[in-house]
Short mmCIF file of C-alpha atoms in Angstrom, two decimals:
data_model
loop_
_atom_site.label_atom_id
_atom_site.label_comp_id
_atom_site.label_asym_id
_atom_site.label_seq_id
_atom_site.Cartn_x
_atom_site.Cartn_y
_atom_site.Cartn_z
CA MET A 1 -10.86 -20.11 1.26
CA LYS A 2 -13.82 -20.52 -1.41
CA LEU A 3 -16.90 -18.20 -0.08
CA PHE A 4 -19.54 -20.54 -1.91
CA LYS A 5 -19.06 -24.53 -1.57
CA LYS A 6 -20.91 -27.11 -2.84
CA ILE A 7 -21.31 -30.44 -0.89
CA VAL A 8 -19.61 -32.98 -2.06
CA THR A 9 -21.87 -35.08 -4.83
CA LEU A 10 -22.79 -38.32 -4.20
CA VAL A 11 -23.82 -40.95 -6.38
CA LEU A 12 -23.63 -44.40 -5.19
CA ALA A 13 -24.73 -48.23 -5.56
CA MET A 14 -27.89 -48.20 -3.51
CA SER A 15 -26.62 -50.75 -1.03
CA LEU A 16 -24.08 -48.11 -0.45
CA MET A 17 -26.76 -45.70 0.85
CA THR A 18 -26.83 -44.54 4.16
CA GLY A 19 -29.78 -42.50 5.71
CA CYS A 20 -32.72 -42.00 3.17
CA SER A 21 -33.26 -44.94 0.81
CA LEU A 22 -34.40 -43.78 -2.81
CA THR A 23 -37.82 -45.40 -3.74
CA ASN A 24 -38.55 -42.48 -6.87
CA ASN A 25 -38.68 -44.45 -10.23
CA ALA A 26 -38.42 -42.21 -13.28
CA ASP A 27 -42.38 -41.61 -13.33
CA SER A 28 -42.62 -40.80 -9.94
CA GLN A 29 -42.42 -37.40 -8.05
CA LYS A 30 -39.29 -36.59 -6.95
CA VAL A 31 -39.53 -35.01 -3.20
CA PHE A 32 -36.49 -33.04 -1.26
CA ASN A 33 -37.58 -32.88 2.36
CA PHE A 34 -35.58 -30.54 4.22
CA ALA A 35 -34.87 -29.69 7.96
CA ASP A 36 -34.18 -26.66 9.91
CA SER A 37 -34.30 -25.97 13.34
CA GLY A 38 -35.78 -22.32 12.85
CA TYR A 39 -38.53 -20.67 11.56
CA VAL A 40 -39.21 -18.00 8.79
CA THR A 41 -39.87 -14.73 9.60
CA SER A 42 -40.72 -13.23 6.00
CA LEU A 43 -40.81 -14.43 2.72
CA ASP A 44 -40.34 -10.93 1.90
CA ALA A 45 -37.16 -10.56 0.24
CA SER A 46 -36.60 -6.69 1.08
CA LYS A 47 -37.76 -7.20 4.26
CA ALA A 48 -35.74 -11.03 5.23
CA ILE A 49 -32.28 -11.44 6.54
CA ASP A 50 -32.72 -14.60 8.84
CA GLU A 51 -30.87 -17.74 7.53
CA THR A 52 -34.34 -19.83 7.64
CA SER A 53 -36.27 -17.45 5.54
CA THR A 54 -33.40 -16.79 3.24
CA ASN A 55 -33.32 -19.73 2.25
CA VAL A 56 -37.10 -20.09 1.04
CA ILE A 57 -36.53 -17.41 -0.90
CA GLN A 58 -33.34 -18.55 -2.40
CA ALA A 59 -35.83 -21.57 -3.50
CA PHE A 60 -38.45 -19.08 -5.46
CA GLY A 61 -36.34 -16.60 -6.24
CA ASP A 62 -33.71 -15.17 -8.95
CA GLY A 63 -30.43 -12.68 -8.61
CA LEU A 64 -28.55 -10.94 -11.62
CA TYR A 65 -25.78 -13.73 -11.04
CA ALA A 66 -25.78 -16.61 -9.34
CA TYR A 67 -22.54 -19.85 -8.32
CA ASN A 68 -22.85 -22.83 -10.08
CA VAL A 69 -21.50 -26.63 -8.25
CA LYS A 70 -18.13 -25.44 -8.84
CA SER A 71 -18.39 -22.54 -6.64
CA LYS A 72 -17.72 -19.99 -10.12
CA LEU A 73 -20.07 -17.00 -10.07
CA LYS A 74 -22.12 -16.97 -13.56
CA PRO A 75 -25.07 -15.25 -15.23
CA ALA A 76 -28.62 -15.65 -13.93
CA ILE A 77 -31.33 -13.53 -15.03
CA ALA A 78 -28.69 -11.16 -16.47
CA LYS A 79 -27.58 -12.31 -19.34
CA SER A 80 -23.69 -10.65 -19.34
CA LYS A 81 -22.76 -7.31 -17.50
CA LYS A 82 -20.20 -4.47 -18.45
CA VAL A 83 -17.76 -2.78 -15.54
CA SER A 84 -16.01 0.26 -16.38
CA GLU A 85 -12.59 0.94 -15.87
CA ASP A 86 -12.78 2.63 -12.24
CA GLY A 87 -14.79 -0.15 -11.24
CA LYS A 88 -17.76 2.13 -10.29
CA THR A 89 -20.75 1.09 -13.05
CA TYR A 90 -22.26 -1.88 -13.62
CA THR A 91 -24.31 -2.47 -17.41
CA PHE A 92 -26.42 -5.71 -17.03
CA GLU A 93 -28.47 -6.77 -20.17
CA ILE A 94 -31.24 -8.91 -18.69
CA ARG A 95 -32.35 -12.46 -20.70
CA LYS A 96 -35.24 -12.51 -22.59
CA ASN A 97 -37.08 -15.51 -21.62
CA VAL A 98 -36.78 -14.23 -17.62
CA LYS A 99 -40.65 -14.84 -16.23
CA TRP A 100 -42.43 -14.46 -12.90
CA SER A 101 -44.79 -17.36 -12.78
CA ASN A 102 -47.54 -15.28 -13.76
CA GLY A 103 -46.60 -14.91 -16.93
CA ASP A 104 -45.09 -11.34 -16.43
CA PRO A 105 -41.51 -10.82 -17.95
CA VAL A 106 -39.28 -10.60 -15.36
CA THR A 107 -37.29 -6.32 -16.45
CA ALA A 108 -34.45 -4.46 -15.42
CA GLU A 109 -37.49 -2.04 -13.93
CA ASP A 110 -37.87 -5.12 -11.37
CA PHE A 111 -34.40 -4.71 -9.78
CA VAL A 112 -34.87 -1.27 -9.94
CA TYR A 113 -38.36 -1.58 -7.75
CA ALA A 114 -36.95 -4.01 -5.95
CA TRP A 115 -33.92 -2.37 -3.87
CA LYS A 116 -35.36 1.01 -3.33
CA ARG A 117 -38.03 -0.74 -1.96
CA ALA A 118 -35.96 -2.27 0.21
CA LEU A 119 -34.28 1.11 1.13
CA SER A 120 -37.60 2.85 1.78
CA MET A 121 -38.48 0.26 4.22
CA ARG A 122 -34.91 1.33 5.89
CA SER A 123 -34.90 -2.83 6.62
CA GLU A 124 -32.04 -4.67 8.21
CA ALA A 125 -31.68 -6.25 4.92
CA SER A 126 -31.37 -3.30 3.01
CA LYS A 127 -28.03 -2.59 4.83
CA LEU A 128 -26.64 -5.17 2.24
CA LEU A 129 -27.30 -1.94 -0.90
CA THR A 130 -25.09 0.43 1.23
CA SER A 131 -21.84 0.69 2.12
CA TYR A 132 -22.07 -2.04 4.94
CA GLY A 133 -22.43 -4.45 1.79
CA ALA A 134 -22.40 -3.81 -2.26
CA ALA A 135 -22.13 -0.13 -1.39
CA ILE A 136 -24.50 1.39 -4.43
CA ALA A 137 -24.25 4.80 -4.42
CA GLY A 138 -26.54 7.48 -2.39
CA ALA A 139 -27.99 3.90 0.08
CA ASP A 140 -25.95 5.32 2.95
CA ASP A 141 -27.82 8.99 2.84
CA ILE A 142 -31.54 6.80 1.99
CA TYR A 143 -31.09 5.08 4.23
CA LYS A 144 -30.57 7.01 7.08
CA GLY A 145 -33.67 9.43 5.71
CA LEU A 146 -31.37 11.97 4.55
CA LYS A 147 -32.32 11.27 0.73
CA PRO A 148 -34.95 10.27 -1.36
CA VAL A 149 -35.03 6.84 -2.92
CA ASP A 150 -35.02 8.40 -6.45
CA THR A 151 -30.77 9.44 -5.41
CA LEU A 152 -30.35 5.45 -5.42
CA GLY A 153 -27.43 5.38 -8.31
CA VAL A 154 -29.18 2.55 -10.51
CA TYR A 155 -31.17 3.10 -13.19
CA VAL A 156 -32.89 1.48 -16.72
CA LYS A 157 -30.99 2.65 -19.81
CA ASN A 158 -32.00 0.39 -22.85
CA LYS A 159 -33.56 -2.14 -21.25
CA LYS A 160 -29.98 -2.61 -19.25
CA LEU A 161 -29.75 -2.23 -15.43
CA VAL A 162 -26.92 0.64 -14.39
CA VAL A 163 -26.25 0.60 -11.55
CA HIS A 164 -23.41 3.09 -9.88
CA LEU A 165 -21.24 2.31 -6.67
CA GLN A 166 -20.14 4.50 -4.06
CA TYR A 167 -16.81 3.26 -4.56
CA LYS A 168 -15.08 0.08 -6.15
CA THR A 169 -15.66 -2.95 -4.86
CA THR A 170 -15.49 -6.83 -5.25
CA ARG A 171 -18.45 -7.47 -2.88
CA PHE A 172 -21.16 -6.08 -4.66
CA MET A 173 -21.10 -9.26 -7.37
CA ASP A 174 -21.06 -11.55 -4.39
CA LEU A 175 -23.97 -10.12 -2.45
CA VAL A 176 -26.16 -9.78 -6.16
CA THR A 177 -26.92 -13.46 -5.66
CA GLN A 178 -28.71 -12.36 -2.24
CA PRO A 179 -32.41 -12.06 -1.67
CA VAL A 180 -32.81 -8.61 -1.16
CA PHE A 181 -30.73 -7.98 -4.81
CA PHE A 182 -33.74 -10.18 -6.27
CA PRO A 183 -36.06 -8.21 -8.49
CA LEU A 184 -40.08 -7.78 -7.14
CA ASN A 185 -42.97 -7.28 -9.68
CA GLN A 186 -43.96 -3.50 -9.18
CA LYS A 187 -47.59 -3.85 -10.23
CA PHE A 188 -47.98 -7.50 -8.17
CA VAL A 189 -46.66 -6.19 -5.58
CA GLU A 190 -48.49 -3.35 -4.80
CA GLU A 191 -51.60 -4.73 -5.39
CA GLN A 192 -50.96 -7.21 -2.58
CA GLY A 193 -50.13 -4.21 -0.26
CA ASP A 194 -49.44 -5.21 3.19
CA LYS A 195 -50.84 -9.16 2.60
CA TYR A 196 -47.96 -9.29 0.26
CA ALA A 197 -45.35 -12.62 1.19
CA THR A 198 -48.14 -13.84 3.04
CA SER A 199 -49.62 -16.71 1.64
CA PRO A 200 -48.77 -18.57 -2.08
CA LYS A 201 -50.85 -16.55 -4.44
CA THR A 202 -49.64 -13.06 -2.73
CA LEU A 203 -46.46 -14.26 -4.20
CA LEU A 204 -44.69 -14.74 -7.31
CA SER A 205 -41.41 -16.57 -8.27
CA CYS A 206 -38.99 -15.97 -10.51
CA GLY A 207 -36.68 -19.10 -9.44
CA THR A 208 -36.82 -22.85 -9.72
CA TYR A 209 -39.33 -23.69 -7.20
CA LYS A 210 -42.66 -21.47 -6.42
CA VAL A 211 -44.79 -21.75 -3.06
CA SER A 212 -47.33 -24.36 -2.80
CA SER A 213 -48.68 -23.72 0.78
CA ILE A 214 -47.30 -21.78 3.67
CA SER A 215 -47.87 -22.98 7.54
CA LYS A 216 -45.09 -22.32 10.59
CA ASP A 217 -43.98 -25.82 10.89
CA LYS A 218 -43.75 -26.13 6.94
CA ILE A 219 -42.99 -24.68 3.11
CA VAL A 220 -44.33 -27.09 0.21
CA LEU A 221 -42.26 -25.36 -2.86
CA LYS A 222 -43.23 -27.05 -6.57
CA LYS A 223 -41.39 -26.93 -9.10
CA ASN A 224 -42.22 -23.80 -11.22
CA LYS A 225 -42.22 -24.16 -15.03
CA THR A 226 -42.07 -20.91 -16.42
CA CYS A 227 -38.63 -20.85 -15.06
CA TYR A 228 -35.63 -20.34 -17.11
CA PHE A 229 -33.17 -23.43 -15.92
CA ALA A 230 -36.24 -25.16 -14.22
CA LYS A 231 -34.76 -28.37 -16.42
CA LYS A 232 -31.40 -28.18 -14.42
CA SER A 233 -33.03 -29.69 -11.64
CA ASN A 234 -35.41 -33.21 -11.91
CA ILE A 235 -36.68 -32.34 -8.42
CA ASP A 236 -40.90 -31.80 -8.35
CA GLN A 237 -41.77 -30.59 -5.19
CA VAL A 238 -39.59 -29.52 -1.72
CA ASN A 239 -40.94 -29.76 1.81
CA MET A 240 -39.19 -27.23 4.07
CA LEU A 241 -39.09 -28.05 7.50
CA PHE A 242 -39.41 -25.89 10.62
CA GLY A 243 -38.71 -25.91 14.52
CA ILE A 244 -36.77 -29.49 14.38
CA SER A 245 -34.50 -30.12 16.73
CA ASN A 246 -31.07 -31.54 16.61
CA ASP A 247 -32.13 -34.52 17.78
CA GLU A 248 -35.23 -34.99 15.79
CA LYS A 249 -33.23 -34.49 13.01
CA ILE A 250 -31.03 -37.24 13.43
CA LYS A 251 -33.93 -39.43 13.66
CA LEU A 252 -35.66 -38.14 11.02
CA PHE A 253 -32.78 -38.91 8.48
CA ASP A 254 -31.85 -42.39 10.38
CA GLU A 255 -35.43 -43.06 9.18
CA GLY A 256 -35.79 -42.01 6.00
CA LYS A 257 -38.40 -39.16 6.49
CA ILE A 258 -35.87 -36.11 5.69
CA ASP A 259 -33.06 -35.78 3.01
CA PHE A 260 -31.62 -32.70 4.62
CA ALA A 261 -30.45 -31.67 8.08
CA SER A 262 -27.50 -29.66 9.32
CA VAL A 263 -26.77 -31.92 12.83
CA THR A 264 -24.04 -31.56 15.84
CA GLY A 265 -22.87 -33.02 18.85
CA GLU A 266 -22.30 -36.07 20.30
CA LYS A 267 -25.04 -38.32 18.67
CA ALA A 268 -23.53 -36.52 15.07
CA LYS A 269 -20.36 -39.01 15.65
CA LYS A 270 -21.93 -41.76 14.60
CA TYR A 271 -21.78 -40.23 11.24
CA ASP A 272 -18.04 -40.24 11.26
CA GLU A 273 -17.01 -41.19 7.71
CA LYS A 274 -20.16 -41.88 6.67
CA ASP A 275 -21.05 -40.98 2.87
CA SER A 276 -24.42 -39.60 3.90
CA SER A 277 -22.66 -36.66 6.24
CA THR A 278 -19.66 -34.35 5.48
CA ALA A 279 -18.26 -31.32 7.27
CA ASP A 280 -17.69 -28.14 6.01
CA ASN A 281 -16.44 -24.45 7.37
CA ASP A 282 -19.27 -21.65 8.14
CA SER A 283 -19.01 -18.48 8.81
CA VAL A 284 -20.32 -18.44 12.42
CA MET A 285 -18.42 -17.07 15.38
CA TRP A 286 -19.05 -17.91 19.43
CA ASP A 287 -17.65 -15.82 21.15
CA LEU A 288 -17.83 -15.44 25.54
CA VAL A 289 -19.09 -11.74 26.17
CA PRO A 290 -18.14 -10.38 29.45
CA ASN A 291 -20.38 -7.83 31.11
CA PHE A 292 -17.90 -4.54 31.39
CA LYS A 293 -20.01 -3.04 33.99
CA ASP A 294 -19.07 -6.05 36.93
CA GLN A 295 -16.63 -5.43 39.38
CA TYR A 296 -15.06 -8.60 38.22
CA LEU A 297 -15.09 -8.80 34.87
CA SER A 298 -14.33 -4.95 34.60
CA ASP A 299 -10.85 -6.33 35.09
CA LEU A 300 -8.64 -7.02 32.38
CA ARG A 301 -6.85 -9.82 33.99
CA VAL A 302 -9.73 -11.85 35.05
CA ARG A 303 -11.01 -11.62 31.51
CA GLU A 304 -7.52 -12.72 30.42
CA ALA A 305 -7.63 -15.54 32.63
CA MET A 306 -10.64 -16.88 31.19
CA SER A 307 -9.31 -16.54 27.58
CA SER A 308 -6.66 -18.61 28.92
CA LEU A 309 -8.62 -21.57 30.47
CA LEU A 310 -10.16 -22.28 27.22
CA ARG A 311 -9.27 -25.27 25.34
CA ARG A 312 -10.26 -23.97 22.28
CA ASN A 313 -8.86 -27.19 20.29
CA LYS A 314 -11.29 -29.76 21.60
CA TYR A 315 -14.52 -27.96 21.10
CA ASP A 316 -14.88 -29.88 18.09
CA LYS A 317 -14.05 -33.36 18.68
CA ASN A 318 -15.02 -33.10 22.48
CA VAL A 319 -18.11 -31.32 21.86
CA LEU A 320 -19.53 -30.67 18.82
CA ASN A 321 -18.66 -33.11 15.95
CA ASP A 322 -18.75 -30.13 13.17
CA GLY A 323 -15.50 -28.98 11.77
CA THR A 324 -15.56 -26.88 14.24
CA GLN A 325 -11.55 -24.90 14.31
CA LYS A 326 -10.69 -22.66 17.08
CA ALA A 327 -10.95 -19.14 17.15
CA GLU A 328 -8.31 -16.92 15.75
CA GLY A 329 -9.29 -13.33 16.01
CA LEU A 330 -12.82 -12.23 15.92
CA LEU A 331 -13.74 -12.57 12.20
CA PRO A 332 -13.73 -16.31 11.04
CA MET A 333 -10.94 -17.09 8.27
CA GLY A 334 -12.54 -16.34 5.04
CA ILE A 335 -14.47 -12.95 5.77
CA CYS A 336 -13.49 -9.69 4.50
CA PHE A 337 -10.67 -8.98 2.22
CA ASN A 338 -8.51 -6.42 0.55
CA SER A 339 -8.49 -5.16 -2.99
CA GLN A 340 -5.72 -8.14 -3.30
CA LYS A 341 -8.26 -10.73 -1.57
CA GLN A 342 -6.33 -10.81 1.00
CA PHE A 343 -8.50 -12.15 4.18
CA MET A 344 -8.39 -10.92 7.99
CA ARG A 345 -7.72 -13.80 9.49
CA ASP A 346 -4.58 -14.47 6.90
CA ALA A 347 -3.30 -11.32 7.59
CA CYS A 348 -3.24 -11.26 11.50
CA LYS A 349 -3.73 -14.30 13.49
CA TYR A 350 -4.33 -13.94 16.91
CA LYS A 351 -2.77 -16.70 19.07
CA LEU A 352 -5.53 -17.69 21.84
CA LYS A 353 -3.61 -20.40 23.52
CA TYR A 354 -4.26 -22.76 26.38
CA LYS A 355 -2.55 -21.29 29.19
CA LYS A 356 -3.81 -23.01 32.25
CA LYS A 357 -1.06 -22.99 34.59
CA ASP A 358 -0.73 -19.13 33.92
CA ALA A 359 -3.95 -18.49 34.61
CA LYS A 360 -4.11 -20.15 37.85
CA LYS A 361 -0.90 -18.33 39.35
CA SER A 362 -2.76 -15.07 37.74
CA LEU A 363 -6.62 -15.76 39.10
CA LYS A 364 -4.80 -16.82 42.64
CA LYS A 365 -3.42 -13.34 42.90
CA LEU A 366 -6.55 -12.07 42.13
CA LEU A 367 -8.29 -13.70 44.64
CA LYS A 368 -6.19 -12.44 47.11
CA GLU A 369 -6.86 -8.91 46.31
CA TYR A 370 -10.22 -9.48 45.72
CA LYS A 371 -10.73 -11.49 48.70
CA LEU A 372 -12.61 -13.40 46.95
CA LYS A 373 -12.81 -18.21 47.59
CA LYS A 374 -13.70 -18.01 43.84
CA PHE A 375 -15.29 -15.82 41.22
CA THR A 376 -18.76 -16.46 40.75
CA PHE A 377 -21.10 -15.61 37.43
CA THR A 378 -23.74 -16.75 35.38
CA LEU A 379 -23.29 -17.93 31.71
CA THR A 380 -26.97 -16.74 29.97
CA TYR A 381 -27.30 -18.67 26.54
CA THR A 382 -30.05 -18.19 24.25
CA LYS A 383 -32.03 -21.97 23.59
CA ASP A 384 -32.33 -20.90 19.67
CA TYR A 385 -29.64 -22.46 18.57
CA PRO A 386 -28.35 -26.61 19.40
CA GLN A 387 -24.57 -25.89 19.76
CA ALA A 388 -25.09 -23.07 22.24
CA LYS A 389 -25.73 -25.58 25.30
CA LEU A 390 -23.25 -27.82 24.49
CA ILE A 391 -20.57 -24.88 24.28
CA ALA A 392 -21.53 -22.99 27.61
CA ARG A 393 -21.44 -26.36 29.02
CA GLU A 394 -17.94 -27.08 27.58
CA ILE A 395 -17.27 -23.65 28.34
CA LYS A 396 -18.29 -24.00 32.33
CA LYS A 397 -16.09 -26.95 32.33
CA ASP A 398 -12.68 -25.10 31.25
CA LEU A 399 -13.26 -22.31 33.33
CA GLU A 400 -14.37 -24.36 36.78
CA SER A 401 -11.24 -26.64 35.89
CA THR A 402 -8.63 -24.63 38.22
CA LYS A 403 -11.57 -24.84 41.05
CA GLN A 404 -10.90 -20.36 40.89
CA PHE A 405 -14.47 -20.38 39.14
CA LYS A 406 -17.94 -21.11 39.54
CA VAL A 407 -20.16 -20.85 36.58
CA TYR A 408 -23.88 -21.25 36.66
CA LEU A 409 -25.94 -21.98 33.62
CA LYS A 410 -28.82 -20.05 32.69
CA GLU A 411 -30.81 -21.04 29.26
CA VAL A 412 -33.41 -18.45 28.23
CA ASN A 413 -35.26 -17.16 25.11
CA THR A 414 -33.37 -13.83 24.40
CA VAL A 415 -29.86 -12.77 25.88
CA ASP A 416 -29.95 -9.61 27.77
CA TYR A 417 -26.78 -8.72 27.22
CA GLU A 418 -26.60 -5.64 29.00
CA GLN A 419 -27.56 -7.28 32.16
CA ALA A 420 -25.94 -10.85 31.94
CA GLU A 421 -22.98 -10.94 33.88
CA LEU A 422 -21.62 -13.66 31.63
CA SER A 423 -23.05 -14.26 27.83
CA LEU A 424 -22.87 -16.52 24.67
CA LEU A 425 -22.89 -13.88 21.73
CA ARG A 426 -23.41 -15.99 18.12
CA ILE A 427 -22.56 -14.19 15.17
CA LYS A 428 -23.09 -15.00 11.35
CA GLY A 429 -21.91 -12.14 8.75
CA THR A 430 -24.53 -11.81 6.06
CA CYS A 431 -22.05 -10.57 3.45
CA ASN A 432 -18.48 -11.02 3.61
CA ASP A 433 -17.35 -8.43 6.21
CA ALA A 434 -16.41 -7.92 9.16
CA TYR A 435 -19.13 -5.14 10.20
CA ASP A 436 -21.30 -7.57 12.20
CA TYR A 437 -18.86 -9.71 14.12
CA LEU A 438 -17.45 -6.23 15.16
CA ALA A 439 -20.76 -4.29 15.43
CA PRO A 440 -21.87 -5.24 18.78
CA LEU A 441 -19.02 -3.65 20.27
CA ALA A 442 -19.87 -0.23 18.41
CA VAL A 443 -23.94 0.38 19.59
CA ASN A 444 -24.40 3.86 20.18
CA ASN A 445 -21.02 3.95 21.14
CA GLN A 446 -19.93 1.39 23.63
CA GLY A 447 -20.63 -2.63 23.21
CA ILE A 448 -23.72 -4.94 23.91
CA ASN A 449 -21.84 -5.25 26.92
CA HIS A 450 -20.54 -2.27 28.00
CA TYR A 451 -17.41 -1.88 26.39
CA ALA A 452 -16.51 1.63 25.68
CA SER A 453 -12.75 2.33 24.04
CA ASN A 454 -12.60 5.73 21.50
CA GLU A 455 -9.24 3.75 19.84
CA PHE A 456 -12.25 1.28 18.76
CA ASN A 457 -14.50 3.61 18.54
CA ASN A 458 -12.36 5.74 16.10
CA PHE A 459 -11.32 2.87 13.68
CA PHE A 460 -15.20 1.55 13.61
CA THR A 461 -16.36 4.68 12.55
CA THR A 462 -13.37 5.21 10.32
CA ALA A 463 -14.14 1.70 8.62
CA THR A 464 -18.14 2.76 8.35
CA ASN A 465 -17.36 6.18 6.45
CA ALA A 466 -14.86 4.61 4.57
CA GLN A 467 -15.07 5.28 0.74
CA SER A 468 -12.30 2.23 -0.66
CA GLN A 469 -12.55 -1.33 0.11
CA ASP A 470 -9.03 -1.35 1.67
CA GLU A 471 -9.92 2.25 3.98
CA ARG A 472 -13.06 -0.29 5.86
CA TYR A 473 -10.34 -3.35 5.49
CA TYR A 474 -7.83 -1.76 7.36
CA ALA A 475 -10.06 0.43 9.61
CA PHE A 476 -12.11 -2.77 10.53
CA LEU A 477 -8.08 -5.14 10.74
CA ASN A 478 -7.22 -2.26 13.60
CA ALA A 479 -10.70 -1.99 15.42
CA GLU A 480 -10.13 -5.55 16.27
CA ARG A 481 -6.88 -5.02 16.95
CA VAL A 482 -8.02 -3.05 19.85
CA ALA A 483 -10.79 -5.18 20.80
CA MET A 484 -8.59 -8.38 21.26
CA ARG A 485 -6.27 -6.13 23.46
CA ASP A 486 -9.02 -5.43 25.36
CA TYR A 487 -10.72 -8.58 25.89
CA ALA A 488 -13.77 -7.08 25.16
CA PHE A 489 -15.33 -10.19 23.69
CA ILE A 490 -13.63 -13.74 24.22
CA PRO A 491 -13.71 -15.48 20.79
CA VAL A 492 -13.86 -18.75 21.07
CA ILE A 493 -14.73 -20.71 18.25
CA HIS A 494 -14.91 -20.81 14.97
CA GLN A 495 -18.14 -22.93 14.54
CA GLY A 496 -18.04 -25.39 11.25
CA GLN A 497 -20.64 -27.28 10.04
CA ARG A 498 -21.88 -30.86 9.68
CA TYR A 499 -24.78 -32.15 7.14
CA VAL A 500 -26.24 -35.31 6.89
CA ILE A 501 -27.92 -35.89 3.01
CA ASN A 502 -29.48 -38.16 1.04
CA VAL A 503 -26.64 -39.33 -0.86
CA SER A 504 -28.72 -39.62 -4.13
CA VAL A 505 -28.72 -35.87 -4.15
CA THR A 506 -26.55 -33.95 -6.09
CA GLY A 507 -26.10 -30.04 -6.48
CA LEU A 508 -26.40 -28.53 -3.38
CA ILE A 509 -24.76 -25.83 -2.73
CA CYS A 510 -23.92 -24.55 0.34
CA ASN A 511 -23.15 -20.96 0.92
CA PHE A 512 -20.23 -19.74 3.31
CA SER A 513 -21.80 -16.37 4.43
CA GLY A 514 -25.78 -15.37 3.43
CA ALA A 515 -28.20 -17.72 2.72
CA PRO A 516 -27.08 -20.55 3.74
CA TYR A 517 -27.90 -22.37 0.77
CA SER A 518 -28.91 -22.35 -2.84
CA PHE A 519 -31.31 -25.13 -4.59
CA ARG A 520 -31.61 -24.39 -8.35
CA TYR A 521 -28.77 -27.24 -9.52
CA MET A 522 -30.10 -29.39 -7.42
CA SER A 523 -31.22 -33.12 -8.54
CA MET A 524 -31.72 -36.43 -6.95
CA HIS A 525 -30.84 -39.65 -8.76
#
């Protein structure tokens, strides 16, 4: 499976267009309107890790390499690269024609400064530089506060950027496309101080667009004419709209007021077979989280029965209508591969079968044993994602299908997994690695739901301390095996993504992990 995919290029006659209609002519500005359900938390590439923020940074920033519309990794700010025989040292030659929006040249020093700055902050984003992600030499100890940032294995030699890795890993080149690896102009950043990246005046761009205005609900970006590849896109302005609900997205798209959005649910069905919509894979997993402090949920038999009652193959057409697939483990397809590029899901698929009769029989014995008429639980979910309510409702229906469970639903701003009886957890990896999907089970040697297993912890610790890609891969593979055996989390679905897109738009790249989209090659026809 390709980790980075391009949304299908759609160029049709005007009479066939669905959704937005183009009124632009050759002399008018081309404006792309993008709708997002989230809000920006930071435009500082050293800090931003959430999907909404990194989307915006992808629009005004740029990295050493970038994926093109054919899913090929191509030089961006780097003109070329050389890799040592042992695969642990990369040397990048930087293009001479790359400039910041204030006219300063982009240099190798800008990358060194950016990476060291991120690690000095010990931000969540900077974890991508450690063995969790790119495995840059020295990053782990710097992140832990054990060594100074000057010990990071990155420096400039003959105007070239030299990077030493802790061990050979193919993840490194995937990750240099992510915002925390983008360069920063040290003089400018330090002049802005705490105000850096809080307004258009306190931001610099080296990407296709530059930030023109910022508010909570909208960010406007305009073409950055100093960008070396700006001519590859004919779009003059990008409007990013935030806090747009699923229903609002559909309404705005049908009215021709937005050009792109991800949509889900029953109302998205109307876009089936339409040229203005496409469903694709994503790296999002939804897990049912049982609290191991609960008397009944701590019983493996209860958790196993719950898993057996989930009709996972019905969650796409019956609920989300976005290309969702049934879960086959705690990790989605296309995540975490070894040196032979074998994904974990290809190495081991768990057959999570729907077994209603077996579950009913088991629950009958359990209810008699516990002297209960029904097991009663509250399922808590967040209002942050439109899919959460839909999935929670379907889980409730599945679990209550034998009339041996009673499930109450509770929607909250933030789920307290330590206190909730049952909860719904959404996980999207920030890089092509198993860590994000398994780490919630290893917080201070126990899960967010009080799951505790020395066997799991040993494998997880081995993975995080691994000195090779394969050692990390197989340790995570074993950690997942233990968690699946214990029903530590109950995987429900591997979520897909359905998009509605103005059929005149081409070249918008959808990323499988990390920042969801890349706008560098986008055009409107």
